[in-house]
Amino acid sequence: MAKGVLVDLTKCVGCGGCTVACKLWNDMKFDDNNPTVGDKAKLSGKNWTVVHAHQVKNKDGETVWRFNKQQCLHCLEPACASACFAKALQKTKDGPVIYYPHLCVGCRYCMIACPFNIPKYEWDKTFPLVSKCQMCSTKIARGEAPACVSVCPQGVFKFGERDELLKEAKAIIAKDDKYIKEIYGEKEVGGTSWMYISDIPFKDLGFKTGLGTTPLPTYSHNFLRYTPFVAVGWGIILTGLYHYTKRRNTISKETNIKG
Amino acid sequence: MAAQQGWSFRMTPIRKLLILLATICVGVSIFRLATGLGLVTNLNDEWPWGLWIGFDVLTGVALAGGGYFTAIIVHVLHRDQFHPIARGAMLTSLLGYLLVLAGLFLDVGQWFNFWRPFVSWGHTSVLFEVFWCISCYTTVQVLEFGEIFTERVGKKWHNAFKAAMPVLMIIGIIFPTLHQSSLGGLYLIAVHKLYPLWWSTLIPYFFLISSFFVGPAMICVESTLAGNAYNHKVPIEVLRGLGRIGGWFMLLYLVLKIYDLSNRGVWDLVFAGNLEGNLFLLEMILGVIVPIFIIFSGMSKSRSGLFIYGLLVSGGVVLNRMNVVFTGMSGTSGGSYFPSIWEWSVSIGLVSIGVLVYCFIVENFNILDHGDHHSA
Ligand code: SF4
Ligand code: SF4
């Protein structure tokens, strides 16, 4: 069954331990130009996850710090994977959306397609690759949680079956008044494997909102499914016209000559 | 006849300049292939697609649409009066596609992997359709050119090519129909990124129709230029007739746009007075509405009228593609992008190469004097 992660943003203190765990487990260098924690934190070819710091007003009007851990959300119907024309991005049954570098052509259409702007590119390399969180797919295959999840000292994350996490999240926000009554990732572009709950509106924390619930691959699919019919139908029409107009021309020439 | 004469290529100052530009382009391209995209381009994570995709590929393919337009009119509908422009239009189109492929090849990061999608079928991707159609269509166009080529070189193959033409023609119309629309379709998935004046579920059809009516416009421009350079004047009535066919399709485009804007309730954005709104208006007024007036009025009775018509329509389509790739995406991208001097030099150089090859082929093969195709 598909795994997921539930993130409780009210618990995060912004220590950035998860971003370090990600670097260590995935053997990634630190990115001198882009820090992984703070208000300048930025995803990059070397940063698969970052923790953004936001100073916001809470319900009572007090200024508070909130932190938003950003990484690939591992969509249930990933736009990136449906956009890849070489199958270099694929969704597994376990949940992760995995990148297969040897298949990649480097067209960067996945970057255009992802509504969350997650995939990044190794611009400084001669043969650059796309770069994004893999949800530690090899750990998940062994039944373990992703590296970032397992190191969090604050218990921000919960790893498990997506369906169960969703039920749990609903119960939490129903019971506790401080949460806004919304689970980010439940329905966004068809749902994601990572889900968030928060006491501050997601928009204020830099989340992309207003994405709707339609999985983005639907748009391409609705267009592409007509291709075979258009190709065959158009071919038949053209062939018909070709013979018809040719014959018409011949006939009119003959009548011209006779007349 | 042709076989006796040697290969000729006139040298003029302009051509020397073009050769210089082409050489720079080749140099930068080699450097880019050896060092990656970071040093040569200004692309970044916020702007993964820049000038090379926007101009060389999206715009290039649209402008090369004259080939399939002519193929439909001349070879499928057998409007023989349009024969004089057929070969010229198809040559421009072939060169256009070869340059598009070159541009694409330079733009992809793993260029030695370009063939992957032939075996690893990401068939859910609109880009997959674009990739297959463009590859197949370019192949078909090269084969079509074989008919002209074998008039001079490898003559014993000529009849075989000639016999294959009708089939090639029809295949050569199906592919562009599919991929002109799918180039627009690429942006269907960017539903939250492309500005609503351009994003629409109809965008594939807008791309398709505009690629069709830009065909005659390009022919008007091209035949005026070639007419001056080679003293080969296509009769005005031929050009005007073609332009009018384009005009009807522009009307269709306009009606569809109006319907689409109303349907999605975004008229307020058109007159919002911001960059997006203004460029959209510019595109529609100068690129569609004014040319419609020109072509259906007496102005299209003169060569200069037709030339202006051609320039406006082609310019409108270029602006439209640029708006989709740049203006329409800038609001959501966050970062900034302006093509580097190296990106410009490659794009300009590719066009120069195209012009040079066009001149060479026109001077050495039977392209322009082709009114009497049947006796050839
Ligand atoms: S968040 Fe973006 S990169 Fe991650 S699975 Fe979804 S579409 Fe793909
Ligand atoms: S850049 Fe690579 S992974 Fe992304 S769509 Fe292109 S081929 Fe697929």
XYZ file of C-alpha atoms and ligand atoms in Angstrom:
651
model
C 0.000 0.000 0.000
C 1.048 3.551 -0.593
C 3.013 5.108 2.203
C 2.885 8.726 3.246
C 4.138 11.246 5.754
C 2.047 13.526 7.923
C 3.743 16.769 8.933
C 2.504 18.719 11.945
C 3.853 22.203 11.378
C 2.877 23.372 14.856
C 5.574 21.158 16.319
C 8.517 22.166 14.129
C 11.196 24.320 15.787
C 13.217 24.816 12.627
C 16.365 23.038 13.788
C 17.055 21.736 10.299
C 18.081 18.282 11.506
C 15.979 16.747 8.755
C 17.902 18.623 6.062
C 21.205 17.369 7.443
C 19.920 13.818 7.592
C 18.914 14.148 3.946
C 22.407 15.291 2.950
C 24.064 12.480 4.886
C 21.823 9.672 3.697
C 21.865 10.785 0.065
C 25.511 11.742 0.081
C 24.910 15.304 -1.045
C 27.299 18.223 -0.707
C 26.249 21.379 1.093
C 25.251 24.124 -1.289
C 27.265 27.245 -0.546
C 24.864 29.527 -2.397
C 21.670 28.167 -0.948
C 21.258 27.406 2.754
C 18.906 24.632 3.818
C 17.419 26.445 6.810
C 16.109 29.965 7.376
C 14.351 32.621 5.365
C 16.817 32.296 2.479
C 16.510 28.530 2.302
C 16.135 27.315 -1.246
C 15.739 23.973 -2.970
C 18.513 23.358 -5.469
C 20.351 20.656 -7.314
C 22.071 19.892 -4.020
C 19.237 20.627 -1.595
C 16.465 18.077 -1.778
C 14.768 19.425 1.292
C 14.894 22.776 3.071
C 13.189 24.324 6.101
C 11.807 27.789 5.435
C 11.433 30.154 8.360
C 8.401 32.445 8.368
C 7.493 35.173 10.814
C 3.706 35.276 10.859
C 0.778 36.449 12.947
C -1.219 33.739 14.673
C -4.952 33.753 15.410
C -4.483 35.948 18.476
C -2.496 38.476 16.505
C 0.841 37.563 18.113
C 3.947 37.355 15.995
C 5.295 33.815 15.923
C 7.870 31.807 14.021
C 6.685 28.942 11.891
C 8.723 26.588 9.775
C 7.800 24.834 6.592
C 9.776 21.845 5.475
C 9.759 21.706 1.730
C 10.540 18.702 -0.449
C 8.890 16.747 -3.232
C 5.327 15.951 -2.156
C 5.247 12.688 -4.085
C 1.914 13.339 -5.740
C -0.529 10.483 -6.140
C -0.767 11.406 -9.814
C 2.516 13.186 -10.387
C 2.568 15.810 -13.117
C 6.347 15.434 -13.421
C 6.145 11.721 -14.181
C 3.318 12.117 -16.657
C 5.268 14.892 -18.386
C 8.492 12.931 -18.728
C 8.742 11.641 -22.281
C 11.466 9.142 -21.410
C 9.937 7.613 -18.275
C 12.817 8.906 -16.192
C 10.361 9.756 -13.432
C 8.090 7.036 -12.176
C 5.658 6.623 -9.325
C 6.121 3.378 -7.376
C 3.431 1.409 -5.591
C 5.024 2.285 -2.249
C 4.439 5.976 -2.841
C 7.772 7.572 -3.839
C 8.180 9.248 -7.223
C 11.622 8.096 -8.322
C 14.057 9.567 -10.821
C 16.078 7.254 -13.073
C 19.034 9.313 -14.296
C 20.093 6.957 -17.084
C 16.762 7.492 -18.853
C 16.747 11.277 -18.567
C 17.289 13.406 -21.660
C 17.483 16.650 -19.756
C 14.586 18.423 -21.437
C 13.381 19.881 -18.110
C 9.723 19.489 -19.008
C 9.231 17.935 -15.574
C 10.230 21.284 -14.080
C 7.595 23.066 -16.138
C 5.000 20.473 -15.195
C 5.441 20.247 -11.399
C 2.882 22.570 -9.791
C 5.039 22.843 -6.668
C 8.230 23.759 -8.548
C 10.151 20.915 -6.977
C 12.517 19.400 -9.560
C 15.784 21.317 -9.830
C 18.604 21.076 -12.316
C 22.359 20.739 -11.949
C 23.132 23.824 -14.002
C 26.837 23.776 -13.215
C 27.493 20.267 -14.566
C 28.500 19.326 -18.106
C 25.911 16.585 -18.111
C 23.370 17.909 -15.670
C 20.639 15.802 -14.153
C 17.307 16.565 -12.598
C 17.461 16.559 -8.862
C 14.719 16.052 -6.303
C 13.740 14.190 -3.144
C 13.313 10.438 -3.700
C 11.536 9.873 -0.389
C 14.412 7.519 0.468
C 12.750 4.881 -1.663
C 15.272 2.199 -0.723
C 14.526 2.704 2.952
C 10.803 2.666 2.332
C 11.141 -0.563 0.389
C 12.566 -2.072 3.595
C 9.678 -0.711 5.615
C 11.707 2.104 7.165
C 10.808 5.791 7.298
C 12.663 8.359 5.152
C 15.904 9.686 6.676
C 14.530 13.151 7.481
C 11.488 11.677 9.198
C 13.425 9.344 11.430
C 15.783 11.964 12.882
C 13.274 14.650 13.869
C 13.669 15.366 17.599
C 10.294 17.105 17.840
C 8.071 14.373 16.482
C 6.874 16.595 13.659
C 6.434 13.682 11.262
C 4.418 10.578 11.206
C 5.241 7.909 8.651
C 2.753 5.227 7.665
C -0.040 4.201 5.336
C -1.377 7.287 3.609
C -5.013 6.363 4.184
C -4.503 5.917 7.895
C -2.483 9.109 8.229
C -5.279 10.991 6.550
C -7.826 9.636 9.035
C -5.533 10.540 11.879
C -4.975 14.051 10.559
C -8.707 14.579 10.283
C -9.167 13.463 13.855
C -6.410 15.772 15.107
C -7.700 18.912 13.441
C -11.277 18.126 14.468
C -10.302 17.700 18.122
C -7.945 20.638 18.533
C -9.156 24.181 17.875
C -5.762 25.637 17.168
C -5.498 23.875 13.778
C -6.962 25.332 10.645
C -9.511 22.924 9.238
C -7.604 21.870 6.209
C -5.077 19.196 5.355
C -2.615 20.341 2.741
C -1.967 17.446 0.392
C -5.267 15.698 0.955
C -6.741 16.829 -2.332
C -4.257 19.228 -3.942
C -3.860 18.266 -7.620
C -5.416 14.918 -6.769
C -3.625 14.329 -3.475
C -0.022 13.911 -2.378
C 1.859 11.398 -0.252
C 3.123 14.149 2.024
C 0.408 15.914 4.000
C 0.556 18.901 6.294
C -1.505 20.259 9.179
C -0.958 23.716 10.620
C -2.308 26.465 12.869
C -1.423 29.163 10.333
C -3.049 29.374 6.890
C -0.849 27.508 4.407
C -0.711 30.485 2.103
C 1.161 32.502 4.756
C 3.786 29.792 5.025
C 4.737 29.868 1.389
C 2.633 26.911 0.267
C 1.207 27.004 -3.223
C -2.535 27.299 -2.789
C -5.432 27.387 -5.190
C -4.109 24.435 -7.160
C -7.473 22.715 -7.338
C -8.180 19.038 -6.940
C -7.855 17.880 -10.539
C -4.764 15.755 -11.131
C -2.731 17.662 -13.719
C -2.068 14.643 -15.977
C -5.796 14.711 -16.745
C -5.334 17.791 -18.903
C -2.718 16.155 -21.095
C -4.622 12.909 -21.171
C -7.826 14.563 -22.370
C -5.860 16.011 -25.228
C -3.638 13.051 -26.117
C -6.357 10.431 -26.212
C -7.686 11.892 -29.444
C -4.326 11.593 -31.200
C -4.830 8.172 -32.789
C -8.281 9.102 -34.074
C -7.095 12.415 -35.430
C -4.145 10.755 -37.147
C -6.187 8.032 -38.795
C -9.200 10.196 -39.566
C -7.132 13.019 -41.013
C -5.161 10.519 -43.092
C -8.340 9.122 -44.596
C -9.745 12.574 -45.329
C -6.505 13.718 -46.962
C -6.235 10.604 -49.101
C -9.846 11.022 -50.186
C -9.358 14.660 -51.069
C -6.157 13.852 -52.901
C -7.839 11.427 -55.252
C -11.011 13.438 -55.580
C -9.368 16.728 -56.543
C -6.884 15.012 -58.802
C -9.668 13.321 -60.699
C -11.666 16.530 -60.803
C -8.699 18.337 -62.326
C -8.161 15.594 -64.902
C -11.807 15.648 -65.874
C -11.875 19.403 -66.233
C -8.713 19.305 -68.331
C -10.214 16.631 -70.582
C -13.419 18.587 -71.067
C -11.346 21.658 -71.806
C -9.438 19.818 -74.474
C -12.570 18.313 -76.006
C -14.446 21.569 -75.813
C 20.994 20.635 -68.073
C 21.653 20.997 -64.393
C 24.300 18.295 -64.340
C 26.543 20.215 -66.685
C 26.747 23.290 -64.557
C 29.062 23.216 -61.560
C 28.091 24.005 -57.966
C 27.744 27.694 -57.477
C 27.578 29.966 -54.486
C 27.735 33.702 -54.920
C 29.703 35.635 -52.328
C 28.251 38.922 -51.142
C 29.058 41.070 -48.103
C 25.847 39.969 -46.405
C 26.748 36.368 -46.919
C 30.171 36.946 -45.450
C 28.473 38.377 -42.386
C 26.151 35.382 -42.222
C 29.117 33.039 -42.466
C 30.752 34.869 -39.589
C 27.592 34.588 -37.472
C 27.288 30.922 -38.368
C 30.889 30.275 -37.348
C 30.365 31.937 -33.976
C 27.267 29.847 -33.493
C 29.130 26.629 -34.209
C 31.907 27.632 -31.831
C 29.527 28.481 -28.986
C 27.601 25.277 -29.620
C 30.688 23.143 -29.310
C 31.640 24.974 -26.133
C 28.154 24.450 -24.741
C 28.154 20.726 -25.535
C 31.486 20.383 -23.795
C 30.762 22.444 -20.684
C 27.041 22.163 -19.998
C 24.319 24.771 -19.858
C 25.403 26.804 -16.857
C 28.285 28.728 -18.404
C 26.652 29.510 -21.709
C 23.035 30.197 -20.786
C 21.252 32.288 -18.180
C 18.786 29.515 -17.500
C 18.016 28.738 -13.887
C 15.676 26.676 -11.756
C 12.930 29.281 -12.080
C 13.396 29.503 -15.852
C 14.188 26.025 -17.108
C 13.058 26.937 -20.635
C 14.590 29.958 -22.302
C 15.359 31.425 -25.692
C 16.357 28.168 -27.338
C 13.077 26.447 -26.539
C 10.994 29.585 -26.917
C 12.402 30.925 -30.139
C 14.319 28.139 -31.850
C 11.834 25.415 -31.132
C 8.337 26.755 -30.469
C 8.555 29.670 -32.862
C 10.688 27.845 -35.405
C 8.194 25.029 -35.762
C 5.312 27.454 -36.163
C 7.068 29.465 -38.854
C 8.037 26.295 -40.654
C 4.333 25.525 -40.909
C 4.326 26.903 -44.456
C 5.403 23.479 -45.637
C 2.363 21.581 -44.634
C 0.063 24.453 -45.527
C 1.371 24.373 -49.082
C 1.308 20.608 -49.183
C -2.393 20.628 -48.381
C -3.256 23.339 -50.873
C -1.084 22.244 -53.743
C -0.676 18.521 -53.454
C -3.854 17.407 -51.737
C -6.383 19.922 -52.999
C -4.529 20.186 -56.326
C -4.887 23.921 -56.586
C -2.363 23.959 -59.374
C -2.255 27.736 -59.654
C -0.293 27.724 -56.411
C 2.430 25.492 -57.783
C 5.021 28.257 -58.197
C 5.453 28.601 -54.453
C 5.327 24.926 -53.544
C 8.988 24.022 -53.642
C 10.193 27.219 -52.031
C 7.777 26.835 -49.147
C 8.679 23.238 -48.569
C 12.386 23.956 -48.627
C 12.011 26.693 -46.013
C 10.002 24.305 -43.949
C 12.574 21.527 -44.169
C 15.371 23.879 -43.181
C 13.205 25.223 -40.380
C 12.773 21.766 -38.923
C 16.440 20.870 -39.192
C 17.243 24.030 -37.249
C 14.592 23.201 -34.684
C 16.228 19.829 -34.169
C 19.594 21.509 -33.807
C 18.159 23.936 -31.261
C 16.576 21.119 -29.296
C 19.744 19.112 -29.340
C 21.679 22.035 -27.906
C 19.084 22.620 -25.240
C 18.783 19.154 -23.737
C 21.160 18.479 -20.886
C 21.932 14.846 -21.659
C 22.352 15.347 -25.366
C 23.952 11.977 -25.999
C 20.736 10.524 -24.558
C 18.458 12.280 -27.030
C 17.336 8.990 -28.556
C 15.982 7.606 -25.262
C 12.329 8.365 -25.904
C 12.497 6.137 -28.968
C 12.888 3.158 -26.657
C 11.663 4.401 -23.277
C 8.113 5.352 -24.057
C 6.797 8.111 -21.859
C 3.582 8.071 -23.840
C 1.602 9.999 -21.231
C 3.674 13.054 -22.074
C 2.658 15.568 -24.703
C 6.359 16.048 -25.313
C 6.495 12.415 -26.379
C 4.094 13.172 -29.192
C 6.040 16.283 -30.137
C 9.293 14.330 -30.163
C 8.017 11.505 -32.347
C 6.152 13.729 -34.746
C 9.017 16.142 -35.269
C 11.508 13.334 -35.810
C 9.268 11.499 -38.235
C 8.209 14.647 -40.037
C 11.770 15.806 -40.561
C 12.579 12.389 -41.999
C 9.598 12.616 -44.324
C 10.635 16.090 -45.400
C 14.154 14.930 -46.166
C 12.666 12.150 -48.304
C 10.399 14.655 -50.017
C 13.407 16.752 -50.780
C 14.861 13.621 -52.342
C 12.612 14.233 -55.335
C 14.310 17.581 -55.936
C 17.763 16.377 -54.979
C 17.709 13.459 -57.406
C 16.984 15.768 -60.292
C 20.606 16.648 -60.034
C 22.404 14.048 -57.946
C 21.755 10.298 -58.080
C 19.322 10.602 -60.964
C 18.563 6.918 -61.169
C 16.608 7.182 -57.903
C 14.454 10.019 -59.165
C 11.509 7.970 -60.351
C 11.362 6.051 -57.099
C 11.157 9.287 -55.139
C 8.600 10.672 -57.490
C 6.407 7.617 -57.105
C 6.598 7.826 -53.330
C 5.586 11.471 -53.222
C 1.798 11.200 -52.757
C 2.209 8.892 -49.765
C 4.987 11.028 -48.301
C 2.876 14.113 -48.766
C -0.050 12.760 -46.833
C 2.102 11.417 -44.009
C 3.877 14.734 -44.144
C 0.645 16.534 -43.406
C -0.567 14.303 -40.608
C 2.549 14.721 -38.480
C 2.629 18.507 -38.400
C -1.092 18.636 -37.716
C -0.465 16.539 -34.644
C 2.615 18.254 -33.335
C 1.678 21.851 -34.071
C -1.237 21.328 -31.742
C 0.772 19.350 -29.236
C 3.333 22.148 -28.943
C 0.466 24.124 -27.462
C -0.599 21.013 -25.605
C 2.736 21.043 -23.782
C 1.378 23.889 -21.717
C -1.851 22.164 -20.739
C -0.086 20.733 -17.717
C 1.222 24.162 -16.714
C -2.323 25.086 -15.738
C -1.290 27.051 -12.646
C 1.771 28.614 -14.215
C 0.709 30.022 -17.562
C -1.225 33.299 -17.362
C -4.948 32.742 -17.986
C -4.950 34.883 -21.123
C -2.959 32.127 -22.775
C -3.687 29.024 -20.750
C -6.809 27.373 -22.015
C -7.856 23.838 -22.743
C -8.082 25.142 -26.316
C -4.414 26.115 -26.503
C -3.548 23.142 -28.763
C -6.111 24.331 -31.287
C -4.867 27.909 -31.129
C -1.367 26.680 -31.861
C -2.629 24.510 -34.697
C -4.721 27.172 -36.408
C -2.055 29.826 -36.061
C 0.626 27.516 -37.447
C -1.652 27.026 -40.435
C -2.336 30.692 -41.199
C 1.244 31.724 -40.598
C 2.094 29.514 -43.597
C 0.814 31.883 -46.321
C 2.119 34.865 -44.359
C 5.607 33.421 -44.370
C 5.253 32.661 -48.061
C 4.378 36.321 -48.708
C 7.462 37.451 -46.811
C 9.741 34.821 -48.229
C 8.676 35.255 -51.842
C 9.078 39.015 -51.587
C 12.600 38.601 -50.281
C 13.487 35.809 -52.687
C 11.759 37.778 -55.432
C 14.089 40.707 -54.906
C 17.183 38.564 -54.558
C 16.544 36.142 -57.401
C 14.266 38.095 -59.652
C 11.635 35.459 -59.256
C 8.290 37.149 -58.955
C 5.374 35.056 -57.816
C 2.186 36.467 -59.377
C 0.332 38.747 -56.952
C -2.898 36.865 -57.450
C -1.250 33.658 -56.293
C 0.000 35.284 -53.111
C -3.256 37.052 -52.521
C -5.210 33.848 -52.961
C -3.032 32.113 -50.425
C -3.235 35.045 -48.046
C -7.008 34.939 -48.213
C -7.073 31.294 -47.266
C -4.971 32.351 -44.302
C -7.377 35.190 -43.659
C -10.303 32.830 -43.247
C -8.362 30.815 -40.743
C -7.452 33.988 -38.884
C -11.126 34.819 -38.669
C -11.762 31.379 -37.272
C -8.943 31.942 -34.787
C -10.371 35.278 -33.739
C -13.856 33.897 -33.217
C -12.495 30.986 -31.221
C -10.415 33.352 -29.070
C -13.412 35.544 -28.348
C -15.488 32.511 -27.479
C -12.726 31.163 -25.264
C -12.154 34.428 -23.382
C -15.892 34.763 -22.735
C -16.258 31.141 -21.810
C -13.546 31.382 -19.178
C -14.652 34.851 -18.075
C -11.243 36.508 -18.390
C -12.101 39.584 -20.427
C -11.183 41.795 -17.485
C -7.601 40.524 -17.778
C -7.429 41.639 -21.404
C -7.989 45.249 -20.406
C -6.214 45.116 -17.070
C -3.505 47.406 -18.434
C -0.684 45.221 -17.120
C 2.149 43.783 -19.178
C 0.289 40.552 -19.864
C -2.907 42.289 -20.944
C -1.135 44.786 -23.179
C 1.016 42.227 -24.913
C -2.023 40.064 -25.441
C -3.835 42.989 -27.034
C -0.844 43.767 -29.207
C -0.698 40.183 -30.362
C -4.378 40.115 -31.229
C -4.689 43.560 -32.826
C -1.479 43.786 -34.838
C -1.086 40.082 -35.454
C -4.654 39.089 -36.234
C -7.213 41.868 -36.598
C -5.237 44.344 -38.714
C -3.980 41.625 -41.100
C -7.545 40.403 -41.553
C -8.480 43.894 -42.713
C -5.507 44.098 -45.026
C -6.052 40.789 -46.726
C -9.766 41.283 -47.340
C -9.342 44.845 -48.571
C -7.783 46.422 -51.629
C -4.498 46.791 -49.801
C -3.664 43.192 -50.558
C -3.645 43.974 -54.279
C -0.112 45.319 -54.047
C 3.108 43.529 -53.239
C 3.881 45.863 -50.396
C 0.435 45.266 -48.895
C 1.042 41.538 -49.006
C 4.512 41.962 -47.573
C 3.153 43.966 -44.630
C 0.408 41.389 -44.188
C 3.039 38.673 -44.048
C 5.215 40.554 -41.601
C 2.332 41.363 -39.262
C 1.002 37.825 -39.184
C 4.411 36.217 -38.720
C 5.309 38.812 -36.107
C 2.032 38.138 -34.340
C 2.708 34.435 -34.188
C 6.254 35.016 -32.944
C 4.876 37.335 -30.267
C 2.259 34.777 -29.331
C 4.835 32.020 -28.836
C 7.088 34.375 -26.902
C 4.165 35.407 -24.734
C 3.421 31.802 -23.921
C 7.027 30.964 -23.098
C 8.035 34.182 -21.356
C 5.352 36.790 -20.567
C 2.776 34.249 -19.563
C 5.131 32.325 -17.297
C 6.903 35.238 -15.672
C 4.203 35.942 -13.102
C 4.557 32.547 -11.474
C 8.225 31.842 -11.989
C 9.626 33.986 -9.218
C 13.085 34.313 -10.735
C 14.274 36.352 -13.648
C 15.753 35.444 -16.988
C 17.197 37.283 -19.910
C 19.025 35.314 -22.590
C 22.801 35.604 -22.444
C 24.787 36.935 -25.362
C 25.793 33.330 -26.096
C 22.195 32.220 -26.280
C 21.477 35.042 -28.697
C 24.501 34.217 -30.793
C 23.422 30.603 -31.146
C 19.867 31.517 -32.113
C 21.007 34.160 -34.576
C 23.678 31.853 -35.927
C 21.211 29.045 -36.524
C 19.011 31.369 -38.550
C 22.083 32.509 -40.514
C 22.952 28.906 -41.294
C 19.402 28.423 -42.508
C 19.588 31.422 -44.811
C 22.948 30.331 -46.229
C 21.772 26.805 -46.929
C 18.574 28.170 -48.472
C 20.606 30.363 -50.827
C 22.888 27.504 -51.744
C 20.045 25.138 -52.529
C 18.055 27.731 -54.446
C 21.083 28.492 -56.586
C 21.856 24.873 -57.316
C 18.539 23.098 -57.471
C 15.301 23.681 -59.256
C 13.319 25.445 -56.530
C 12.005 28.793 -57.651
C 11.425 28.347 -61.383
C 8.919 25.738 -60.799
C 5.748 26.802 -62.479
C 5.851 23.916 -64.956
C 6.369 21.068 -62.558
C 4.778 18.465 -64.801
C 7.163 18.825 -67.678
C 10.245 18.680 -65.452
S 5.692 17.451 -6.114
Fe 6.365 17.854 -8.193
S 8.214 16.647 -8.393
Fe 7.140 15.849 -6.597
S 5.859 14.176 -7.417
Fe 4.593 16.018 -7.435
S 4.865 16.809 -9.511
Fe 6.548 15.397 -9.141
S 14.374 16.415 -17.743
Fe 14.638 14.217 -17.637
S 13.218 13.574 -16.041
Fe 12.618 15.633 -16.609
S 11.024 15.333 -18.171
Fe 12.967 15.582 -19.256
S 13.706 13.498 -19.579
Fe 12.133 13.402 -17.980
